[in-house]
mmCIF file of C-alpha atoms and ligand atoms in Angstrom:
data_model
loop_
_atom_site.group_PDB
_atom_site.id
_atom_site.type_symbol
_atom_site.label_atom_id
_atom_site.label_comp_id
_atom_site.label_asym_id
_atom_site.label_seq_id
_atom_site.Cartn_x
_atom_site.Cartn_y
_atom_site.Cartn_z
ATOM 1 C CA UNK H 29 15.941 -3.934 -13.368
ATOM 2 C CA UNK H 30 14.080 -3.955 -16.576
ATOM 3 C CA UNK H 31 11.220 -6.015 -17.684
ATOM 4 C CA UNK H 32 10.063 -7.334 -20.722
ATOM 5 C CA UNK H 33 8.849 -4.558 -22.476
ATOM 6 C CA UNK H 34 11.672 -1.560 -21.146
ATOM 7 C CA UNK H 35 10.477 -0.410 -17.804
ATOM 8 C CA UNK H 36 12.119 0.290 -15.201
ATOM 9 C CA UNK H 37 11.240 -1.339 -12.186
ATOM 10 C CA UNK H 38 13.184 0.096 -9.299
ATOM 11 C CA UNK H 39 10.054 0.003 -6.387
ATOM 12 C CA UNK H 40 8.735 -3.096 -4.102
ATOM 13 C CA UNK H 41 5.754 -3.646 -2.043
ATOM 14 C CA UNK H 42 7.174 -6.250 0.500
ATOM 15 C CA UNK H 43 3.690 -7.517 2.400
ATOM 16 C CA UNK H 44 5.788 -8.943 5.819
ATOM 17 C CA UNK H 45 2.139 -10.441 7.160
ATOM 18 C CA UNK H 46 -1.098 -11.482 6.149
ATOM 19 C CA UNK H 47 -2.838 -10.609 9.589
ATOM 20 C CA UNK H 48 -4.340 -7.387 10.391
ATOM 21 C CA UNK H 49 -6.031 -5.996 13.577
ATOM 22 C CA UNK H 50 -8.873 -4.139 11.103
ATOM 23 C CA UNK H 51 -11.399 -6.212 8.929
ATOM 24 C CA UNK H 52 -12.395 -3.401 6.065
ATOM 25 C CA UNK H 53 -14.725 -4.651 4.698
ATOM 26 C CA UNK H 54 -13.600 -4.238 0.535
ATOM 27 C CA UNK H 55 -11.030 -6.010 1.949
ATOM 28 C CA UNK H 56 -11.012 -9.013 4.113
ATOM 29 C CA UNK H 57 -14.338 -10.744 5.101
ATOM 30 C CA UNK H 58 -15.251 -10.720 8.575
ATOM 31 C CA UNK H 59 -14.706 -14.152 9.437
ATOM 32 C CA UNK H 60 -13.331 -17.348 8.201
ATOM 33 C CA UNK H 61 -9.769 -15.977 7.265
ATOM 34 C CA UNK H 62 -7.307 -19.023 8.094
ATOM 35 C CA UNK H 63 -3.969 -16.919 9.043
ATOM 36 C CA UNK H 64 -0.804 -18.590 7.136
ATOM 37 C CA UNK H 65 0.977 -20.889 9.984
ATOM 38 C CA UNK H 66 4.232 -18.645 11.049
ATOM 39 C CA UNK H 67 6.428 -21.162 9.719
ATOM 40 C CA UNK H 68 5.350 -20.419 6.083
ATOM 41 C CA UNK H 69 5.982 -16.891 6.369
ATOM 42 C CA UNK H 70 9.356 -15.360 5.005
ATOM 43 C CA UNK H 71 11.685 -14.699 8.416
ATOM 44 C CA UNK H 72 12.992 -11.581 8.215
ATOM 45 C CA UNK H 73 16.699 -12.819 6.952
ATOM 46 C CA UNK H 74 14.978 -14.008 3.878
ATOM 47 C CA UNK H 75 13.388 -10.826 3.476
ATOM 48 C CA UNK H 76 16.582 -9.337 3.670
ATOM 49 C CA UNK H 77 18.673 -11.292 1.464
ATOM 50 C CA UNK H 78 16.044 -10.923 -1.043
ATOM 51 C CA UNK H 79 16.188 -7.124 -0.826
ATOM 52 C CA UNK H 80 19.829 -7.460 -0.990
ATOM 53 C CA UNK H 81 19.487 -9.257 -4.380
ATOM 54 C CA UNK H 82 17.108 -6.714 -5.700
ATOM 55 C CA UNK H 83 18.559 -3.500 -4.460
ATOM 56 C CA UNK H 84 22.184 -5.046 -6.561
ATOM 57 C CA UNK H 85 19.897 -5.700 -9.567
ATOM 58 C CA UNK H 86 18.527 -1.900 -9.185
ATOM 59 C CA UNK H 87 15.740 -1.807 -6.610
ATOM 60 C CA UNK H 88 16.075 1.500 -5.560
ATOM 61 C CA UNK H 89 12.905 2.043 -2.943
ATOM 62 C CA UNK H 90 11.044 -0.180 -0.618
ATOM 63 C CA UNK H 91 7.425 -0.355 1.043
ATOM 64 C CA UNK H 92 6.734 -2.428 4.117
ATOM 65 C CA UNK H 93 2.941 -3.285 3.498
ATOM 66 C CA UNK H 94 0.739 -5.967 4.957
ATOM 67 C CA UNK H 95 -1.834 -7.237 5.903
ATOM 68 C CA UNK H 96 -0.964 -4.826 8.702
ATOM 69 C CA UNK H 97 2.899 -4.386 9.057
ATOM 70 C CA UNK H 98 2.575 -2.751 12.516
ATOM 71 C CA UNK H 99 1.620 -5.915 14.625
ATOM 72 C CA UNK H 100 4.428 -7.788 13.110
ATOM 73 C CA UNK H 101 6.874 -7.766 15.834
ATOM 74 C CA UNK H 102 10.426 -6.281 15.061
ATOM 75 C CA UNK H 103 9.079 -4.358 12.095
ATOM 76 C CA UNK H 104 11.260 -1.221 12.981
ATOM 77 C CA UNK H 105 14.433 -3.660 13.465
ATOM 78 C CA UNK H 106 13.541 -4.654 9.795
ATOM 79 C CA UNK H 107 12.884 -1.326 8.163
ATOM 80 C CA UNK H 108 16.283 0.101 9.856
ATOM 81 C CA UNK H 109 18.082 -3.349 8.811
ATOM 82 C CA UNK H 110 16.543 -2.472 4.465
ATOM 83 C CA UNK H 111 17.592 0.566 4.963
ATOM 84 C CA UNK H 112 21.430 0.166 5.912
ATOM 85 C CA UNK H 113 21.556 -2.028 2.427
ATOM 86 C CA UNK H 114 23.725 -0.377 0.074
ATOM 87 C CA UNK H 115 21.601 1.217 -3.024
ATOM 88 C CA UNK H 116 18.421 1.403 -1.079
ATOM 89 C CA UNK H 117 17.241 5.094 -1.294
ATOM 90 C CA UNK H 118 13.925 4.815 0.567
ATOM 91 C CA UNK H 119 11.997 2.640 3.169
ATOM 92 C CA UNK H 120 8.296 3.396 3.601
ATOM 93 C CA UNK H 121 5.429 2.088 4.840
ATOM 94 C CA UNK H 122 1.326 1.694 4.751
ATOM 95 C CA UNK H 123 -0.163 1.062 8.089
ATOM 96 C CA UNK H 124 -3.620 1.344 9.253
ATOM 97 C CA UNK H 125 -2.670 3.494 11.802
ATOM 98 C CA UNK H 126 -3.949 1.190 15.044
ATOM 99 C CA UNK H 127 -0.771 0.989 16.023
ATOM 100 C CA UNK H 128 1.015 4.073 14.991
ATOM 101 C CA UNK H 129 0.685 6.177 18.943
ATOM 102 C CA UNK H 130 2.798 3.593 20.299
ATOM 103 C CA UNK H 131 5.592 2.538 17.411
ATOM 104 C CA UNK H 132 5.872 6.024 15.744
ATOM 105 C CA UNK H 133 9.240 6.585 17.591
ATOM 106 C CA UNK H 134 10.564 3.407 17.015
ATOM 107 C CA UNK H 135 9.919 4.097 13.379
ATOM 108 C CA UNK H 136 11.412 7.554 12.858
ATOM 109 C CA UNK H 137 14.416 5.892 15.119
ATOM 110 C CA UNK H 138 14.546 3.265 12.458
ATOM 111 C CA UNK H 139 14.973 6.067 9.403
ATOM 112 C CA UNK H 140 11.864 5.354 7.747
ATOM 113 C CA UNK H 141 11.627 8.018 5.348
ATOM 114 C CA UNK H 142 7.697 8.182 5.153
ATOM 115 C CA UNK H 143 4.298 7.172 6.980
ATOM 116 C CA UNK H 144 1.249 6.322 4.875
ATOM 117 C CA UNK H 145 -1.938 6.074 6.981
ATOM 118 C CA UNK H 146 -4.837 4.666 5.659
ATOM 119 C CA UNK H 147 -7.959 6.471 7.002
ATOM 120 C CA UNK H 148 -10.967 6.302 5.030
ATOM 121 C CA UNK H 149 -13.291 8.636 7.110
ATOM 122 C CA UNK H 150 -12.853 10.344 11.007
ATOM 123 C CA UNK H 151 -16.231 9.894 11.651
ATOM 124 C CA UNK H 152 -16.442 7.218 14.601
ATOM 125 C CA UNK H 153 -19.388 5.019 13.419
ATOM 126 C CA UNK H 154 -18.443 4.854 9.693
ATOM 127 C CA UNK H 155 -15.292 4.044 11.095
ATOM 128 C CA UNK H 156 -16.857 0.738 12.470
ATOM 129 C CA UNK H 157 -18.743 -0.080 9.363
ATOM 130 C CA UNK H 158 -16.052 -0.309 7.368
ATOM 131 C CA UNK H 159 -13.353 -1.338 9.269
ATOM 132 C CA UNK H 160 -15.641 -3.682 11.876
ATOM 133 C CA UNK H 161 -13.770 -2.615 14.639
ATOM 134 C CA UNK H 162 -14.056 0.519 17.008
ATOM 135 C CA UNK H 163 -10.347 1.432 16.438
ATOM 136 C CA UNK H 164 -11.230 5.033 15.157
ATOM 137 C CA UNK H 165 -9.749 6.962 18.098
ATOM 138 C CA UNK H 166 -6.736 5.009 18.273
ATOM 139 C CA UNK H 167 -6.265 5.679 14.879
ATOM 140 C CA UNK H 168 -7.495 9.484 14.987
ATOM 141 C CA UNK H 169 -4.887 9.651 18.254
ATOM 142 C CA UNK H 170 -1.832 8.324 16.218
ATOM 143 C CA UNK H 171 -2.138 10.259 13.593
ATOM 144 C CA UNK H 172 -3.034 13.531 15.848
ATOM 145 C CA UNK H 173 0.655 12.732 17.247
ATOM 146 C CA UNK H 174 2.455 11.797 14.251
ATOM 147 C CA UNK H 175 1.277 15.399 12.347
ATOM 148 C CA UNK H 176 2.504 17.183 15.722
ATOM 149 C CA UNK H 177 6.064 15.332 16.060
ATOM 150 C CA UNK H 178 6.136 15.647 12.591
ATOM 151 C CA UNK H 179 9.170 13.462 12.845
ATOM 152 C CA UNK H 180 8.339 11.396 9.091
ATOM 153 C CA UNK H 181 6.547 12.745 6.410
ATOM 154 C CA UNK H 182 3.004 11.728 6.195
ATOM 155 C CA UNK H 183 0.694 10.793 3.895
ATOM 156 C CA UNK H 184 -2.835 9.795 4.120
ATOM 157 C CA UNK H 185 -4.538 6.650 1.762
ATOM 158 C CA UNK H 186 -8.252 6.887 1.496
ATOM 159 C CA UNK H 187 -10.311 4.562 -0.303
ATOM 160 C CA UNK H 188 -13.714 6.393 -1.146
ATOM 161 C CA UNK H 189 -16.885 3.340 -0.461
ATOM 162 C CA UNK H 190 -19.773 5.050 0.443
ATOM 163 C CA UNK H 191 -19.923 8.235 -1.159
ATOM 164 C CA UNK H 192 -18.435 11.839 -0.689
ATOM 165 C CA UNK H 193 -21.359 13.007 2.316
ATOM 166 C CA UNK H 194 -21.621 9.393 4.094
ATOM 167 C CA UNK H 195 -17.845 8.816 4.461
ATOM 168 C CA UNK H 196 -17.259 12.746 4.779
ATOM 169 C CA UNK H 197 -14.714 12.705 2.314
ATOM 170 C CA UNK H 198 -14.190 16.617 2.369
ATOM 171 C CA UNK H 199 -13.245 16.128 6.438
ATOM 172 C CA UNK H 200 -10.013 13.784 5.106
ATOM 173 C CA UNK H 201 -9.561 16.050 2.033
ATOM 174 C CA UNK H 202 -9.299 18.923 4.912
ATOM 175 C CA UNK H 203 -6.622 17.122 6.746
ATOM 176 C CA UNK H 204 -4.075 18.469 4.025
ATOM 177 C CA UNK H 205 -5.644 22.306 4.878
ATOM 178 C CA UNK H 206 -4.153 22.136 8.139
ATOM 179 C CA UNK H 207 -1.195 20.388 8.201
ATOM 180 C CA UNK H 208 1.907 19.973 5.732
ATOM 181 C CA UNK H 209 0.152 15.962 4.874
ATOM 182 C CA UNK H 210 -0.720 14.747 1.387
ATOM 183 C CA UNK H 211 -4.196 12.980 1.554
ATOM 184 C CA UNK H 212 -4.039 10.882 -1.371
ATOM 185 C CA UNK H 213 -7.785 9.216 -3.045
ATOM 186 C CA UNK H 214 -7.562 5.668 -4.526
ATOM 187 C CA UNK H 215 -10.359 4.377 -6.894
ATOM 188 C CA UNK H 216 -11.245 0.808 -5.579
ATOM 189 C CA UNK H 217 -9.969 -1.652 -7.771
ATOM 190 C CA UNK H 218 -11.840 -5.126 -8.395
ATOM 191 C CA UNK H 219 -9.154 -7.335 -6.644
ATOM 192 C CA UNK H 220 -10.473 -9.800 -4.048
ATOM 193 C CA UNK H 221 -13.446 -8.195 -2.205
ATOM 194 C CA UNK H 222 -13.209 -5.200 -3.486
ATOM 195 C CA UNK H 223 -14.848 -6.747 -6.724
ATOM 196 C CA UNK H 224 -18.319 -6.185 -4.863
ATOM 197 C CA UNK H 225 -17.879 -2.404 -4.484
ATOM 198 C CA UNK H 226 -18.820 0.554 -6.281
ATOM 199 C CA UNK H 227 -15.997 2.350 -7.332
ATOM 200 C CA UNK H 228 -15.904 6.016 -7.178
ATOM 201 C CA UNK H 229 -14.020 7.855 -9.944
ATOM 202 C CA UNK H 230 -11.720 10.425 -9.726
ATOM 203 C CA UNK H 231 -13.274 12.572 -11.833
ATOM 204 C CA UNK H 232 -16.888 12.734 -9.728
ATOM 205 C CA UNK H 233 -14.770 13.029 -6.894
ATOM 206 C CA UNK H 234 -12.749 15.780 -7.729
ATOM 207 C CA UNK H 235 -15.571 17.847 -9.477
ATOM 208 C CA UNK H 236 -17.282 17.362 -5.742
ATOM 209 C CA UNK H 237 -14.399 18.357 -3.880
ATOM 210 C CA UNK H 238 -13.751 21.665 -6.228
ATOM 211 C CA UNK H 239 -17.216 22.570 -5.357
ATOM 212 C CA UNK H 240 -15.819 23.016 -1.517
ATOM 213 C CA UNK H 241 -12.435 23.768 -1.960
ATOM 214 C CA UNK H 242 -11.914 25.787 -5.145
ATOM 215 C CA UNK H 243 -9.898 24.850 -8.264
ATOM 216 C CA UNK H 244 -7.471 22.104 -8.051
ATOM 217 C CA UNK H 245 -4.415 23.084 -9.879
ATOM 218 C CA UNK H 246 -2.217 19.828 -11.180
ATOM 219 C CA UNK H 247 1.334 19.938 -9.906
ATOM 220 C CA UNK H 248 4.425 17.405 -9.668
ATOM 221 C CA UNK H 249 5.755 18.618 -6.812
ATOM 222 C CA UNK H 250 5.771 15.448 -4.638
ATOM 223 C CA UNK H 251 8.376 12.475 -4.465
ATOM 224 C CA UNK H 252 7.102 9.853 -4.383
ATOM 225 C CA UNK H 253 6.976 5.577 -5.850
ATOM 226 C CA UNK H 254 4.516 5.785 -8.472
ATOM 227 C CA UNK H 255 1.629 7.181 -10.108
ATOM 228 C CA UNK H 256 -0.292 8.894 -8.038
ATOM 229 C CA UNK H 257 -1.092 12.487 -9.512
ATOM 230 C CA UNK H 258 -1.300 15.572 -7.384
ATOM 231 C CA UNK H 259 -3.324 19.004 -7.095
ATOM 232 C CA UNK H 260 -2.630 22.578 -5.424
ATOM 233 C CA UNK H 261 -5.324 23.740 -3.449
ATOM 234 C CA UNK H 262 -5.042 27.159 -1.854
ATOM 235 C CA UNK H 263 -4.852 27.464 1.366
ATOM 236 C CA UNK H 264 -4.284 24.023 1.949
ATOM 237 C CA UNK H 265 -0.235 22.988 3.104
ATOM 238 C CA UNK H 266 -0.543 19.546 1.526
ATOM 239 C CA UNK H 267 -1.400 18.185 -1.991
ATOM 240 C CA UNK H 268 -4.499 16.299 -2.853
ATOM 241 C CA UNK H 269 -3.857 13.391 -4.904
ATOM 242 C CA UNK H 270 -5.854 10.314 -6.613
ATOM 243 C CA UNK H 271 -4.532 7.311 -7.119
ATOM 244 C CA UNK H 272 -6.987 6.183 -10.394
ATOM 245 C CA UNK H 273 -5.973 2.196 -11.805
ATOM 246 C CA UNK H 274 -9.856 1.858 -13.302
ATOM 247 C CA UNK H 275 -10.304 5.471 -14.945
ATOM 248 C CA UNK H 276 -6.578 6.285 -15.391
ATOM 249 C CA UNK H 277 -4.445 2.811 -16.226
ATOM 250 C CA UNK H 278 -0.789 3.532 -15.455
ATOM 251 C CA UNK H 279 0.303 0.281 -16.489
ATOM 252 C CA UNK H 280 2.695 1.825 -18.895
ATOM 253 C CA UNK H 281 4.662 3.539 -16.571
ATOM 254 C CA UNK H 282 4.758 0.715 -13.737
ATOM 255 C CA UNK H 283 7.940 0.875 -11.804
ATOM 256 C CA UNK H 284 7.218 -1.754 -9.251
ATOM 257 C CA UNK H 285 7.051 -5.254 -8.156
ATOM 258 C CA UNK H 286 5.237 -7.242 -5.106
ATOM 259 C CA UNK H 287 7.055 -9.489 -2.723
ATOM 260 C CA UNK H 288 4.257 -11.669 -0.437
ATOM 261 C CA UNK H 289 4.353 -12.487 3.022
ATOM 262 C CA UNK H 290 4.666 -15.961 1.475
ATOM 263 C CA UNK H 291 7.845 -15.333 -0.624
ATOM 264 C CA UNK H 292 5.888 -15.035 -3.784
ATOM 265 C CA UNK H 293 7.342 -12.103 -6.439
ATOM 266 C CA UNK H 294 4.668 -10.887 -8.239
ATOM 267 C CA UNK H 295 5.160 -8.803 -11.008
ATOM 268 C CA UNK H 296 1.532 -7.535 -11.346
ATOM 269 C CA UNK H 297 -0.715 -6.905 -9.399
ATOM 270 C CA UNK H 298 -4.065 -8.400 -10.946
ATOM 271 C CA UNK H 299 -2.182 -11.653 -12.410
ATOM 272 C CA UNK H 300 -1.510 -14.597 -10.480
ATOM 273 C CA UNK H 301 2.262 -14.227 -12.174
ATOM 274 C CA UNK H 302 5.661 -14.096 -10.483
ATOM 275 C CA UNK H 303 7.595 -16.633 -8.782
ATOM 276 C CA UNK H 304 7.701 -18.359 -5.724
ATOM 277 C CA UNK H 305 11.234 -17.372 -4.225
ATOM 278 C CA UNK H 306 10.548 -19.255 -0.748
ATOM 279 C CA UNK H 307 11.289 -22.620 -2.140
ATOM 280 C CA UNK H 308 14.464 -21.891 -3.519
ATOM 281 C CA UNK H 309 15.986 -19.767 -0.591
ATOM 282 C CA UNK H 310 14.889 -22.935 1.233
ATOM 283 C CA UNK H 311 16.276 -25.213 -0.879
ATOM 284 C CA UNK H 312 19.513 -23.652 -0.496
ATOM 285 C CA UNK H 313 19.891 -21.822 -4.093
ATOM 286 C CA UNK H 314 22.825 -19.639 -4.433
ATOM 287 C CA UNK H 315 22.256 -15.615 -4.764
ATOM 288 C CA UNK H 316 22.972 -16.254 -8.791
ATOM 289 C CA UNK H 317 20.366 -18.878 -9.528
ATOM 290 C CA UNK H 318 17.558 -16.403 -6.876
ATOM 291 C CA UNK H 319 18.712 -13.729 -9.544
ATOM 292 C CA UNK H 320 18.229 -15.830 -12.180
ATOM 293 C CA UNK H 321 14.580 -16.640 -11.044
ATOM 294 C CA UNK H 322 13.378 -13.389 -10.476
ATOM 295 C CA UNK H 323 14.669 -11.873 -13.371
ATOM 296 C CA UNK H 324 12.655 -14.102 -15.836
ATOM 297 C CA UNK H 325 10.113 -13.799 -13.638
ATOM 298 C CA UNK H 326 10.288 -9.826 -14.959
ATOM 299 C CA UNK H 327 11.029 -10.512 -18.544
ATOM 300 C CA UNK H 328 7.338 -12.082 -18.201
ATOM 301 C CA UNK H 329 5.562 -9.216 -16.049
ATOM 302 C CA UNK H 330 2.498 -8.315 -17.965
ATOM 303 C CA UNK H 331 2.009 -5.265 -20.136
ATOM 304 C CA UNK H 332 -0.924 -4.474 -17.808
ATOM 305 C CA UNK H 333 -4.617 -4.769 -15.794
ATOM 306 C CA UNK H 334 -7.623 -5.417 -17.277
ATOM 307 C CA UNK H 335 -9.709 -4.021 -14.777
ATOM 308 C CA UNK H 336 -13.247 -3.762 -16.108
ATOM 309 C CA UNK H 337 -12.324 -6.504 -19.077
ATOM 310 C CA UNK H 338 -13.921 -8.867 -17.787
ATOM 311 C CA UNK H 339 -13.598 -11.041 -14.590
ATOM 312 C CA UNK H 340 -12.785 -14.578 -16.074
ATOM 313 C CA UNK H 341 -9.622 -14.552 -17.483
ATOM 314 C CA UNK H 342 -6.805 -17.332 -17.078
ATOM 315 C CA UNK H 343 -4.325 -16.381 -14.200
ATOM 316 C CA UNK H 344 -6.347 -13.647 -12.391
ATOM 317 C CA UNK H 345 -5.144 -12.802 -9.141
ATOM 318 C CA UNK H 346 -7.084 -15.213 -6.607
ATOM 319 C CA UNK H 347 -5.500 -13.772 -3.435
ATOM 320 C CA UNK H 348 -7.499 -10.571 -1.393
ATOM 321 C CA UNK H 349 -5.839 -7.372 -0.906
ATOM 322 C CA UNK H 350 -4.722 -8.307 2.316
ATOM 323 C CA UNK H 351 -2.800 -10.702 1.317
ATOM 324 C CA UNK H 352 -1.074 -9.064 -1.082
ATOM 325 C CA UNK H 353 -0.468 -5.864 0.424
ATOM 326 C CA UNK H 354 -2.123 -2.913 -2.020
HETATM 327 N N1 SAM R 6 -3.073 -2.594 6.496
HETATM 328 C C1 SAM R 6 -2.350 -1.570 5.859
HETATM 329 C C2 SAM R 6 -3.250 -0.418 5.465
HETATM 330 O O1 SAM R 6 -4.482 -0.592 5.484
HETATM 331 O O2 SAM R 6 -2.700 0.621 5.135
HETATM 332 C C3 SAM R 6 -1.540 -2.026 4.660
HETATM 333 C C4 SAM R 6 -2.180 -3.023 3.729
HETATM 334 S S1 SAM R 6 -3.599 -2.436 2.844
HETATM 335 C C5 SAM R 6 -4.001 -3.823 1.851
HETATM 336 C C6 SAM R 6 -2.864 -1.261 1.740
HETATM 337 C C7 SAM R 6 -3.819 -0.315 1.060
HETATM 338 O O3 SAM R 6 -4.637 -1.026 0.161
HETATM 339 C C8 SAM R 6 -4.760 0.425 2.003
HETATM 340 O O4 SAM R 6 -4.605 1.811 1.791
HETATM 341 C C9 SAM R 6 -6.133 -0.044 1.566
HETATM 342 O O5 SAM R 6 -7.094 0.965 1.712
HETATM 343 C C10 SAM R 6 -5.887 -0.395 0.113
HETATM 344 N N2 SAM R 6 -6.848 -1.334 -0.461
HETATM 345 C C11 SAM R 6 -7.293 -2.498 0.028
HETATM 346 N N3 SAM R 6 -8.166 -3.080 -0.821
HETATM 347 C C12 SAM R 6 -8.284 -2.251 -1.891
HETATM 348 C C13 SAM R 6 -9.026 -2.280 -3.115
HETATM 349 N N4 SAM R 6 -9.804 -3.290 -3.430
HETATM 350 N N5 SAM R 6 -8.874 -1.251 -3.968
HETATM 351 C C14 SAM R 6 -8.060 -0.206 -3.682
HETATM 352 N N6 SAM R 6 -7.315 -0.124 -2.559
HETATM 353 C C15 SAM R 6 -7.436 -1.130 -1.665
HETATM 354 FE FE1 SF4 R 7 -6.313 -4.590 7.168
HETATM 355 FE FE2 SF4 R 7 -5.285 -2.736 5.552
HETATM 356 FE FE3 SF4 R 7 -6.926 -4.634 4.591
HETATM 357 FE FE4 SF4 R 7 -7.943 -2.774 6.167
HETATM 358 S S1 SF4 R 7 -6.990 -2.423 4.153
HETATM 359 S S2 SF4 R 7 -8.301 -5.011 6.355
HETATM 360 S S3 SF4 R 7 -6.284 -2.382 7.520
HETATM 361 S S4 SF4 R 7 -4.927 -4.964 5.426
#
């Protein structure tokens, strides 16, 4: 499919929930999070005709996101079911890793072709802070099992909050030493909650990092949806990467496009733009006039973020991470 301006968009972020079984703190708040009644949630036949849609208009790779995708049930059933459509390449997906010891079978049974977990430090109590929940063994456990069946590529998310020595940010970059993982570092990005947070930028980050590990060489030798940029490290079997929307926009190359656990295609991720697809495969609206919809939904996607222009703007994104699935 391409958009307005000439890109290519040929990636979705499909968030199948809006629950999660973590609270992290840039993004949910603790309490007072009403969970979207069941019946307003896309069933997973309209998740699939809509993927059948986009995958004939050109969508060539899919992430199952959240909230947290694990606890919704059937998930595997799903991934396997995107997976047997014809022109879909890939089916990933971003967990938190809670429930990764007990579903990472079913998942490599379904064909998922890779595993992002999202750990933002191994130590136990730091854990709790910024998740609010004691769930760092569980996590810790999963992912000890999924490097060891090694079954799905894996890749590691890590969202640096409190600092490189607090959050022991060289421990996660270390997890890449050891085993063939790519530990990727995302700048936090002022959507939702994560407004209220510093940001860390790549640049400090890597600069600290070098001090402990030695140079870190640029390469582009890992697949993958989108603009994250990776290093060499020697000695280390995976890649370092950062993932940088404030200090490096990549709005010019954006490939992708978000589906809700609402039915809501949004074609960027700080606008409040897209269009609500739940209504009309409700309504009973052929496969033609769903095309239709979503494609001038596309010839509007904006050129790009203005993170750091400013909050108040007309049509900024009101809905939390969580909701829309990173
Ligand atoms: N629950 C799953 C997980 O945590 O991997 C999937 C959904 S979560 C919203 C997807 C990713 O978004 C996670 O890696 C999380 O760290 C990241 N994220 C959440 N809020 C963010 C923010 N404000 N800036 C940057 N990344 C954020
Ligand atoms: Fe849940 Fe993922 Fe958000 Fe953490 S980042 S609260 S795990 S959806």
């Amino acid at each position: 499919m391409i958009d307005g301006v000439g890109r290519n968009i040929d990636y979705i972020r499909i968030s199948v929930t809006d629950r999660c079984n973590l609270r992290c703190v840039y993004c949910m708040p603790e309490e007072g999070i009403e969970s979207i009644p069941h019946e307003r949630i896309l069933r997973f036949q309209e998740i699939l005709r809509i993927c059948r849609i986009l995958a004939d208009n050109g969508i060539r790779k899919v992430k199952l996101t959240g909230g947290e995708p694990l606890v919704r049930r059937g998930i595997a059933d799903l991934a396997a079911q995107i997976k047997a459509i014809n022109g879909i390449d890939s089916v990933t997906i971003t967990t938190n890793g809670v429930l990764l010891e007990e579903m990472y079978d079913q998942l490599a049974d379904a064909g998922i072709d890779a595993i992002t977990v999202s750990l933002d430090t191994l130590d136990t109590e730091v854990f709790r802070t910024l998740t609010r929940r004691n769930e760092a063994e569980r996590v810790k456990r999963g992912l000890a099992m999924a490097i060891k069946k090694g079954r799905v590529p894996l890749k590691i998310n890590c969202v640096p909050v409190m600092g490189l020595e607090k959050q022991q940010l060289s421990d996660i970059a270390l997890l890449a030493k050891d085993n063939p993982v790519h530990v990727r570092f995302i700048e936090m990005m002022p959507i939702g909650m994560g407004s209220q947070f510093p940001f860390v930028r790549e640049d400090e980050l890597r600069a600290a990092l070098e001090k402990n590990f030695g140079l870190f060489t640029p390469c582009d030798d890992v697949a993958g949806n989108g603009p994250c940029h990776y290093f060499a490290v020697e000695g280390f079997k995976g890649r370092i990467g950062f993932i940088s929307a404030v200090s490096h926009k990549f709005c010019t190359e954006c490939n992708r496009v978000r589906l809700t656990a609402e039915g809501f295609l949004k074609t960027c991720l700080q606008y409040d733009c897209g269009v609500e697809l739940k209504p009309l495969l409700r309504s009973g609206a052929s496969d033609e006039e769903l095309e239709r919809a979503i494609s001038h939904a596309l010839q509007n996607k904006p050129l790009g973020h203005s993170f750091g222009g400013g909050e108040k703007f007309a049509g900024r994104e009101l809905r939390g991470m969580s909701q829309i699935g990173g």
